[in-house]
């Protein structure tokens, strides 16, 4: 079977809700990452067969095919480049990578950009459902779905607390994990670990135009006492805003090509895609599926957890990666080595390609070979992608 290679992998620095990226339209934010992979690769727009864009809240400024709109807004693409926008919830742009890789591996396309965008400041999470419900335009939960899952309102917060109880985690464990995320992100930022993956974004500030290059959600003064003192999201629960991923604005993109494209365009690959897996399970606990998806991916790849050098497990809530570590027996020192979504933010549809950019550049920075990325997704779905650094 033909191989799929990653040539470029970039992301914007995260912006807090109402923060430094809130003034940037999501179409233009997505276009910035698309332009970056084109600039860095030196490819002509005519070489691009397709763009697959992940986006969760496809309403308002992210409506009307945000992927295609981003292509049209980009400076280095154009009308001749097609695009499609997909929603696999938080794994949308990880799925974009996998669709891009599948197109290349099938031999039907040679150059595909997998990308993602989410402006959670400008298109609030859940707004696409809540707006219609408030206007009396119906509910996503059909009579048939209600019959199978009576009285259940899908909730990631509920799922996260269910994981805490199932695996016996304490609030102290969650708080310590959250602190570690910030400390790793601080170290990565101060050491320049993110420089190769971050795309500068021009923003307007009271002091004039600036370039946004540092993840805004990192708490450089984070302490365990401060994290432990944050109010519980539920009076009877254990999770707080400090042990959950941050609402975030951002975009990201990964350039996936065939071996033929590598030779034809003189490209140098950063990584080879080794395995693509997606599984689904319990839609109520919802966030636990990365555990079982990882089992399936390793089995299909003929690998053991010890064979993987670095892991990116999305920190939607602290109990998710903690449960993943407990289930897989993975070395915690290999997990999210530059911090995760608790510190860096989780821009929903952009997180998949964002994590891949961080994973690939971390593999190169630390001289490692194999990386595994996974993330929990609404509805009890999970993607796993294994890559080999080149």
Coordinates of C-alpha atoms in Angstrom, one line a residue:
X1 CA 0.0 0.0 0.0
X2 CA 1.3 3.5 -0.8
X3 CA 2.7 5.5 2.2
X4 CA 1.4 8.9 3.5
X5 CA 3.9 11.4 4.7
X6 CA 3.6 14.6 6.8
X7 CA 5.7 17.4 5.3
X8 CA 4.6 20.4 7.4
X9 CA 2.6 20.7 10.7
X10 CA 1.7 24.1 12.2
X11 CA -0.6 25.7 14.6
X12 CA -1.4 29.1 15.9
X13 CA -0.7 29.9 19.6
X14 CA -3.9 29.5 21.5
X15 CA -6.1 32.5 22.4
X16 CA -8.2 32.7 25.6
X17 CA -11.9 33.3 25.3
X18 CA -12.3 37.0 24.6
X19 CA -8.6 37.3 24.4
X20 CA -5.9 38.1 21.9
X21 CA -7.4 36.1 19.0
X22 CA -11.0 37.1 19.6
X23 CA -10.8 39.9 17.1
X24 CA -9.8 37.6 14.3
X25 CA -12.6 36.1 12.1
X26 CA -12.3 32.2 12.2
X27 CA -12.1 32.1 8.4
X28 CA -9.0 34.3 8.4
X29 CA -7.6 32.4 11.4
X30 CA -7.9 29.2 9.4
X31 CA -6.4 30.8 6.3
X32 CA -3.3 31.7 8.3
X33 CA -2.5 28.1 9.0
X34 CA -3.2 27.0 5.5
X35 CA -0.9 29.7 4.2
X36 CA 1.8 28.7 6.6
X37 CA 2.0 25.1 5.3
X38 CA 2.1 26.4 1.8
X39 CA 4.8 29.0 2.6
X40 CA 7.0 26.5 4.4
X41 CA 6.7 23.8 1.8
X42 CA 7.1 26.0 -1.2
X43 CA 4.3 24.2 -3.0
X44 CA 2.2 25.8 -5.7
X45 CA -1.5 25.9 -5.1
X46 CA -2.1 23.8 -8.3
X47 CA -0.4 20.9 -6.5
X48 CA -3.0 20.7 -3.7
X49 CA -5.7 18.2 -4.4
X50 CA -8.0 18.9 -1.4
X51 CA -8.3 20.6 2.0
X52 CA -10.1 18.7 4.8
X53 CA -11.1 21.2 7.6
X54 CA -12.3 20.1 11.0
X55 CA -14.7 22.4 12.8
X56 CA -17.2 21.6 15.5
X57 CA -19.5 24.6 15.8
X58 CA -20.4 25.1 12.2
X59 CA -22.7 28.1 12.7
X60 CA -22.4 31.9 12.5
X61 CA -19.0 32.9 11.3
X62 CA -18.1 29.2 11.0
X63 CA -21.1 28.4 8.8
X64 CA -21.4 28.0 5.0
X65 CA -18.4 25.6 4.6
X66 CA -15.7 27.3 6.7
X67 CA -13.1 25.1 5.0
X68 CA -13.8 26.3 1.6
X69 CA -14.1 29.9 2.8
X70 CA -10.7 29.6 4.5
X71 CA -9.2 28.4 1.2
X72 CA -10.7 31.4 -0.6
X73 CA -9.4 33.8 2.1
X74 CA -5.9 32.3 2.0
X75 CA -3.2 34.1 0.1
X76 CA -1.4 31.0 -1.2
X77 CA -4.3 28.9 -2.3
X78 CA -7.2 29.9 -4.6
X79 CA -10.5 29.1 -6.3
X80 CA -9.1 26.0 -7.9
X81 CA -8.4 24.2 -4.6
X82 CA -11.4 22.3 -3.2
X83 CA -12.2 21.9 0.5
X84 CA -14.6 20.1 2.8
X85 CA -15.6 20.7 6.4
X86 CA -16.1 17.8 8.8
X87 CA -17.3 17.3 12.3
X88 CA -16.1 14.5 14.5
X89 CA -16.5 16.7 17.5
X90 CA -13.2 17.2 19.4
X91 CA -11.4 14.8 17.0
X92 CA -12.5 16.7 13.9
X93 CA -9.1 17.7 12.6
X94 CA -7.4 14.5 13.7
X95 CA -10.0 12.9 11.5
X96 CA -9.1 15.4 8.8
X97 CA -5.5 14.1 9.0
X98 CA -6.8 10.5 8.7
X99 CA -9.0 11.4 5.7
X100 CA -6.1 13.1 4.1
X101 CA -3.8 10.2 4.7
X102 CA -6.5 7.7 3.4
X103 CA -6.8 9.7 0.2
X104 CA -3.1 9.6 -0.4
X105 CA -2.7 6.0 0.6
X106 CA -5.5 5.0 -1.8
X107 CA -3.6 6.6 -4.6
X108 CA -6.5 8.9 -5.6
X109 CA -4.8 12.1 -4.4
X110 CA -1.2 13.1 -3.8
X111 CA -1.3 16.4 -1.8
X112 CA -4.0 17.0 0.8
X113 CA -4.1 19.5 3.7
X114 CA -5.7 18.3 6.9
X115 CA -6.6 21.3 9.0
X116 CA -8.9 22.6 11.8
X117 CA -10.3 25.9 13.2
X118 CA -12.4 27.0 16.1
X119 CA -13.1 30.5 17.4
X120 CA -14.8 29.7 20.7
X121 CA -14.9 33.4 21.5
X122 CA -16.9 34.2 18.3
X123 CA -18.9 31.0 17.9
X124 CA -19.6 29.7 21.5
X125 CA -19.5 26.0 22.2
X126 CA -22.9 24.4 21.8
X127 CA -24.4 27.5 20.2
X128 CA -25.4 25.7 17.0
X129 CA -27.7 23.4 19.0
X130 CA -28.9 25.8 21.7
X131 CA -29.8 28.5 19.2
X132 CA -32.2 26.2 17.4
X133 CA -33.7 24.8 20.6
X134 CA -34.3 28.3 22.0
X135 CA -36.0 29.3 18.8
X136 CA -38.3 26.3 18.9
X137 CA -36.6 24.8 15.8
X138 CA -36.1 21.3 17.2
X139 CA -33.7 19.2 19.3
X140 CA -30.9 17.0 18.1
X141 CA -32.2 14.2 20.2
X142 CA -34.7 12.3 18.0
X143 CA -37.6 10.2 19.3
X144 CA -35.6 7.1 18.2
X145 CA -32.6 8.3 20.1
X146 CA -34.7 9.1 23.2
X147 CA -36.2 5.6 23.1
X148 CA -32.7 4.0 23.3
X149 CA -31.3 6.5 25.8
X150 CA -34.3 7.8 27.8
X151 CA -33.8 10.9 29.8
X152 CA -30.1 11.1 29.1
X153 CA -28.6 14.5 28.1
X154 CA -25.2 14.0 26.6
X155 CA -22.7 15.8 28.8
X156 CA -18.9 15.6 28.7
X157 CA -18.8 17.0 32.2
X158 CA -20.9 14.1 33.4
X159 CA -18.7 11.7 31.5
X160 CA -15.6 13.1 33.0
X161 CA -17.0 12.7 36.6
X162 CA -18.0 9.1 35.7
X163 CA -14.4 8.4 34.8
X164 CA -13.2 9.8 38.1
X165 CA -15.5 7.5 40.0
X166 CA -14.9 4.4 37.9
X167 CA -11.1 4.7 38.2
X168 CA -11.0 6.0 41.8
X169 CA -9.2 9.2 41.2
X170 CA -9.0 11.9 43.9
X171 CA -9.3 15.7 43.4
X172 CA -5.6 15.9 44.5
X173 CA -4.6 13.7 41.6
X174 CA -6.5 15.9 39.2
X175 CA -5.1 19.1 40.6
X176 CA -1.5 17.7 40.5
X177 CA -2.0 16.7 36.9
X178 CA -3.3 20.1 36.0
X179 CA -0.3 21.8 37.6
X180 CA 2.1 19.5 35.7
X181 CA 0.4 20.6 32.4
X182 CA 1.2 24.2 33.1
X183 CA 4.7 23.5 34.3
X184 CA 5.5 21.5 31.2
X185 CA 4.0 24.2 29.0
X186 CA 6.0 26.9 30.7
X187 CA 9.2 25.0 30.3
X188 CA 8.4 24.3 26.6
X189 CA 7.6 28.0 25.9
X190 CA 10.6 29.4 27.7
X191 CA 13.0 26.9 26.0
X192 CA 11.6 27.7 22.5
X193 CA 10.1 24.2 22.0
X194 CA 7.1 25.6 20.2
X195 CA 8.9 28.0 17.9
X196 CA 8.9 25.7 14.9
X197 CA 5.2 24.8 15.1
X198 CA 3.6 28.2 16.0
X199 CA 2.4 30.4 13.1
X200 CA 2.4 34.1 14.1
X201 CA -0.9 35.8 13.8
X202 CA -1.2 39.6 13.4
X203 CA -3.6 41.1 15.9
X204 CA -4.8 44.6 16.8
X205 CA -4.1 45.7 20.4
X206 CA -4.5 49.1 22.2
X207 CA -0.7 49.4 21.7
X208 CA -1.0 48.8 17.9
X209 CA -0.5 45.7 15.8
X210 CA 1.3 42.8 17.4
X211 CA 2.1 39.2 16.5
X212 CA 0.4 36.6 18.6
X213 CA 3.0 33.9 19.2
X214 CA 2.6 32.6 22.8
X215 CA -0.2 30.4 24.1
X216 CA -2.4 32.8 26.1
X217 CA -3.8 30.2 28.5
X218 CA -0.6 29.2 30.2
X219 CA -0.5 30.3 33.8
X220 CA 3.1 31.2 34.3
X221 CA 2.5 31.8 38.0
X222 CA 0.6 28.5 38.5
X223 CA 0.7 26.9 42.0
X224 CA -0.9 23.8 43.4
X225 CA -2.6 26.0 46.0
X226 CA -4.1 28.2 43.4
X227 CA -5.3 25.3 41.3
X228 CA -6.7 23.5 44.3
X229 CA -8.7 26.6 45.3
X230 CA -10.7 26.8 42.1
X231 CA -14.5 26.2 42.5
X232 CA -15.9 22.8 41.7
X233 CA -17.9 22.6 38.5
X234 CA -20.4 20.4 40.4
X235 CA -20.9 20.5 44.2
X236 CA -20.6 16.8 44.4
X237 CA -17.9 16.4 41.9
X238 CA -14.1 16.6 41.8
X239 CA -13.4 18.5 38.5
X240 CA -12.9 22.3 38.4
X241 CA -12.1 24.7 35.5
X242 CA -8.5 24.3 36.5
X243 CA -8.5 20.5 35.8
X244 CA -10.4 20.9 32.5
X245 CA -9.3 22.0 29.1
X246 CA -9.4 25.8 28.4
X247 CA -11.9 27.3 26.0
X248 CA -9.6 28.5 23.2
X249 CA -9.4 30.1 19.8
X250 CA -7.0 28.7 17.2
X251 CA -6.3 27.0 13.9
X252 CA -3.8 24.4 12.7
X253 CA -2.8 22.5 9.6
X254 CA -0.9 19.4 8.5
X255 CA 0.3 18.8 4.9
X256 CA 0.0 15.2 3.9
X257 CA 1.6 13.9 0.7
X258 CA 2.4 10.7 -1.2
X259 CA 5.9 9.4 -2.0
X260 CA 5.3 10.5 -5.6
X261 CA 4.7 14.1 -4.4
X262 CA 7.8 14.0 -2.3
X263 CA 9.9 13.2 -5.3
X264 CA 8.0 15.4 -7.8
X265 CA 8.1 18.5 -5.6
X266 CA 11.4 17.9 -3.8
X267 CA 9.8 17.8 -0.4
X268 CA 11.4 16.6 2.9
X269 CA 9.1 14.6 5.1
X270 CA 8.8 15.2 8.9
X271 CA 7.0 11.9 9.5
X272 CA 5.4 8.9 8.0
X273 CA 1.9 7.9 9.1
X274 CA 2.2 4.5 10.6
X275 CA -1.4 3.7 11.7
X276 CA -4.9 5.2 11.5
X277 CA -7.6 4.0 13.9
X278 CA -11.0 5.2 15.0
X279 CA -13.3 3.3 17.3
X280 CA -16.6 4.0 19.2
X281 CA -18.1 2.9 22.5
X282 CA -20.3 4.0 25.3
X283 CA -21.8 7.4 24.4
X284 CA -22.8 8.2 28.0
X285 CA -19.4 8.0 29.8
X286 CA -18.2 9.2 26.3
X287 CA -14.7 10.2 27.1
X288 CA -13.2 6.8 27.9
X289 CA -12.9 5.5 24.4
X290 CA -9.2 6.6 23.8
X291 CA -8.3 3.7 26.2
X292 CA -9.8 1.1 24.0
X293 CA -8.9 2.8 20.7
X294 CA -5.3 2.7 21.7
X295 CA -5.5 -1.0 22.3
X296 CA -6.9 -1.5 18.8
X297 CA -4.4 0.8 17.2
X298 CA -1.4 -0.9 18.8
X299 CA -2.8 -4.4 17.9
X300 CA -3.3 -3.3 14.3
X301 CA 0.2 -1.8 14.1
X302 CA 1.8 -4.8 15.6
X303 CA 3.3 -2.6 18.4
X304 CA 3.4 -2.5 22.2
X305 CA 2.9 0.6 24.3
X306 CA 6.6 0.5 25.2
X307 CA 7.5 0.9 21.5
X308 CA 6.0 4.4 21.5
X309 CA 8.4 7.2 22.5
X310 CA 5.9 10.1 23.0
X311 CA 2.2 10.4 23.5
X312 CA -0.3 13.2 22.9
X313 CA -3.5 12.4 24.8
X314 CA -5.8 15.4 24.7
X315 CA -6.4 16.9 28.2
X316 CA -10.1 17.5 27.8
X317 CA -10.4 16.8 31.5
X318 CA -7.6 15.6 33.7
X319 CA -9.2 12.2 34.4
X320 CA -9.1 11.3 30.7
X321 CA -5.3 11.1 30.3
X322 CA -5.0 9.7 33.9
X323 CA -7.4 6.9 33.0
X324 CA -5.5 6.3 29.8
X325 CA -2.2 6.0 31.7
X326 CA -3.7 3.6 34.1
X327 CA -5.3 1.4 31.4
X328 CA -2.3 1.3 29.0
X329 CA 0.5 1.2 31.6
X330 CA 2.3 3.9 29.5
X331 CA 5.3 5.8 30.9
X332 CA 3.9 9.1 32.3
X333 CA 7.1 10.8 31.5
X334 CA 6.4 10.3 27.7
X335 CA 2.9 11.9 28.0
X336 CA 2.2 15.4 26.8
X337 CA 5.8 16.4 27.3
X338 CA 5.2 20.0 26.4
X339 CA 2.0 20.4 28.3
X340 CA -1.6 19.8 27.2
X341 CA -5.0 21.4 26.7
X342 CA -5.3 22.2 30.4
X343 CA -2.6 24.8 29.9
X344 CA -2.5 25.3 26.2
X345 CA -6.2 25.3 25.4
X346 CA -8.6 23.1 23.4
X347 CA -9.9 24.9 20.3
X348 CA -12.2 22.0 19.5
X349 CA -12.1 21.5 15.8
X350 CA -8.5 22.7 15.6
X351 CA -7.1 20.4 18.4
X352 CA -6.4 17.3 16.2
X353 CA -4.0 19.0 13.9
X354 CA -2.7 21.1 16.7
X355 CA -1.7 18.1 18.8
X356 CA -0.1 16.5 15.7
X357 CA 2.0 19.6 15.1
X358 CA 3.2 19.5 18.7
X359 CA 3.8 15.7 18.6
X360 CA 5.8 15.7 15.4
X361 CA 8.0 18.7 16.5
X362 CA 8.5 17.2 19.9
X363 CA 9.7 13.9 18.4
X364 CA 12.3 15.8 16.3
X365 CA 13.3 18.0 19.2
X366 CA 13.9 15.1 21.6
X367 CA 15.4 12.7 19.0
X368 CA 12.6 10.2 19.2
X369 CA 11.0 7.9 16.6
X370 CA 7.4 6.9 17.3
X371 CA 4.5 9.1 18.5
X372 CA 0.9 8.3 19.3
X373 CA -1.9 10.8 19.4
X374 CA -5.5 10.2 20.6
X375 CA -8.4 12.2 21.9
X376 CA -11.8 11.7 23.3
X377 CA -14.7 12.9 21.3
X378 CA -18.4 13.6 21.8
X379 CA -20.6 10.5 21.4
X380 CA -18.0 8.1 22.7
X381 CA -15.7 8.1 19.7
X382 CA -11.9 8.2 19.6
X383 CA -9.2 8.5 17.0
X384 CA -5.7 7.2 17.3
X385 CA -2.9 8.1 14.9
X386 CA 0.6 6.7 15.1
X387 CA 3.5 8.4 13.3
X388 CA 7.1 7.7 12.7
X389 CA 9.5 10.7 12.8
X390 CA 11.8 10.9 9.8

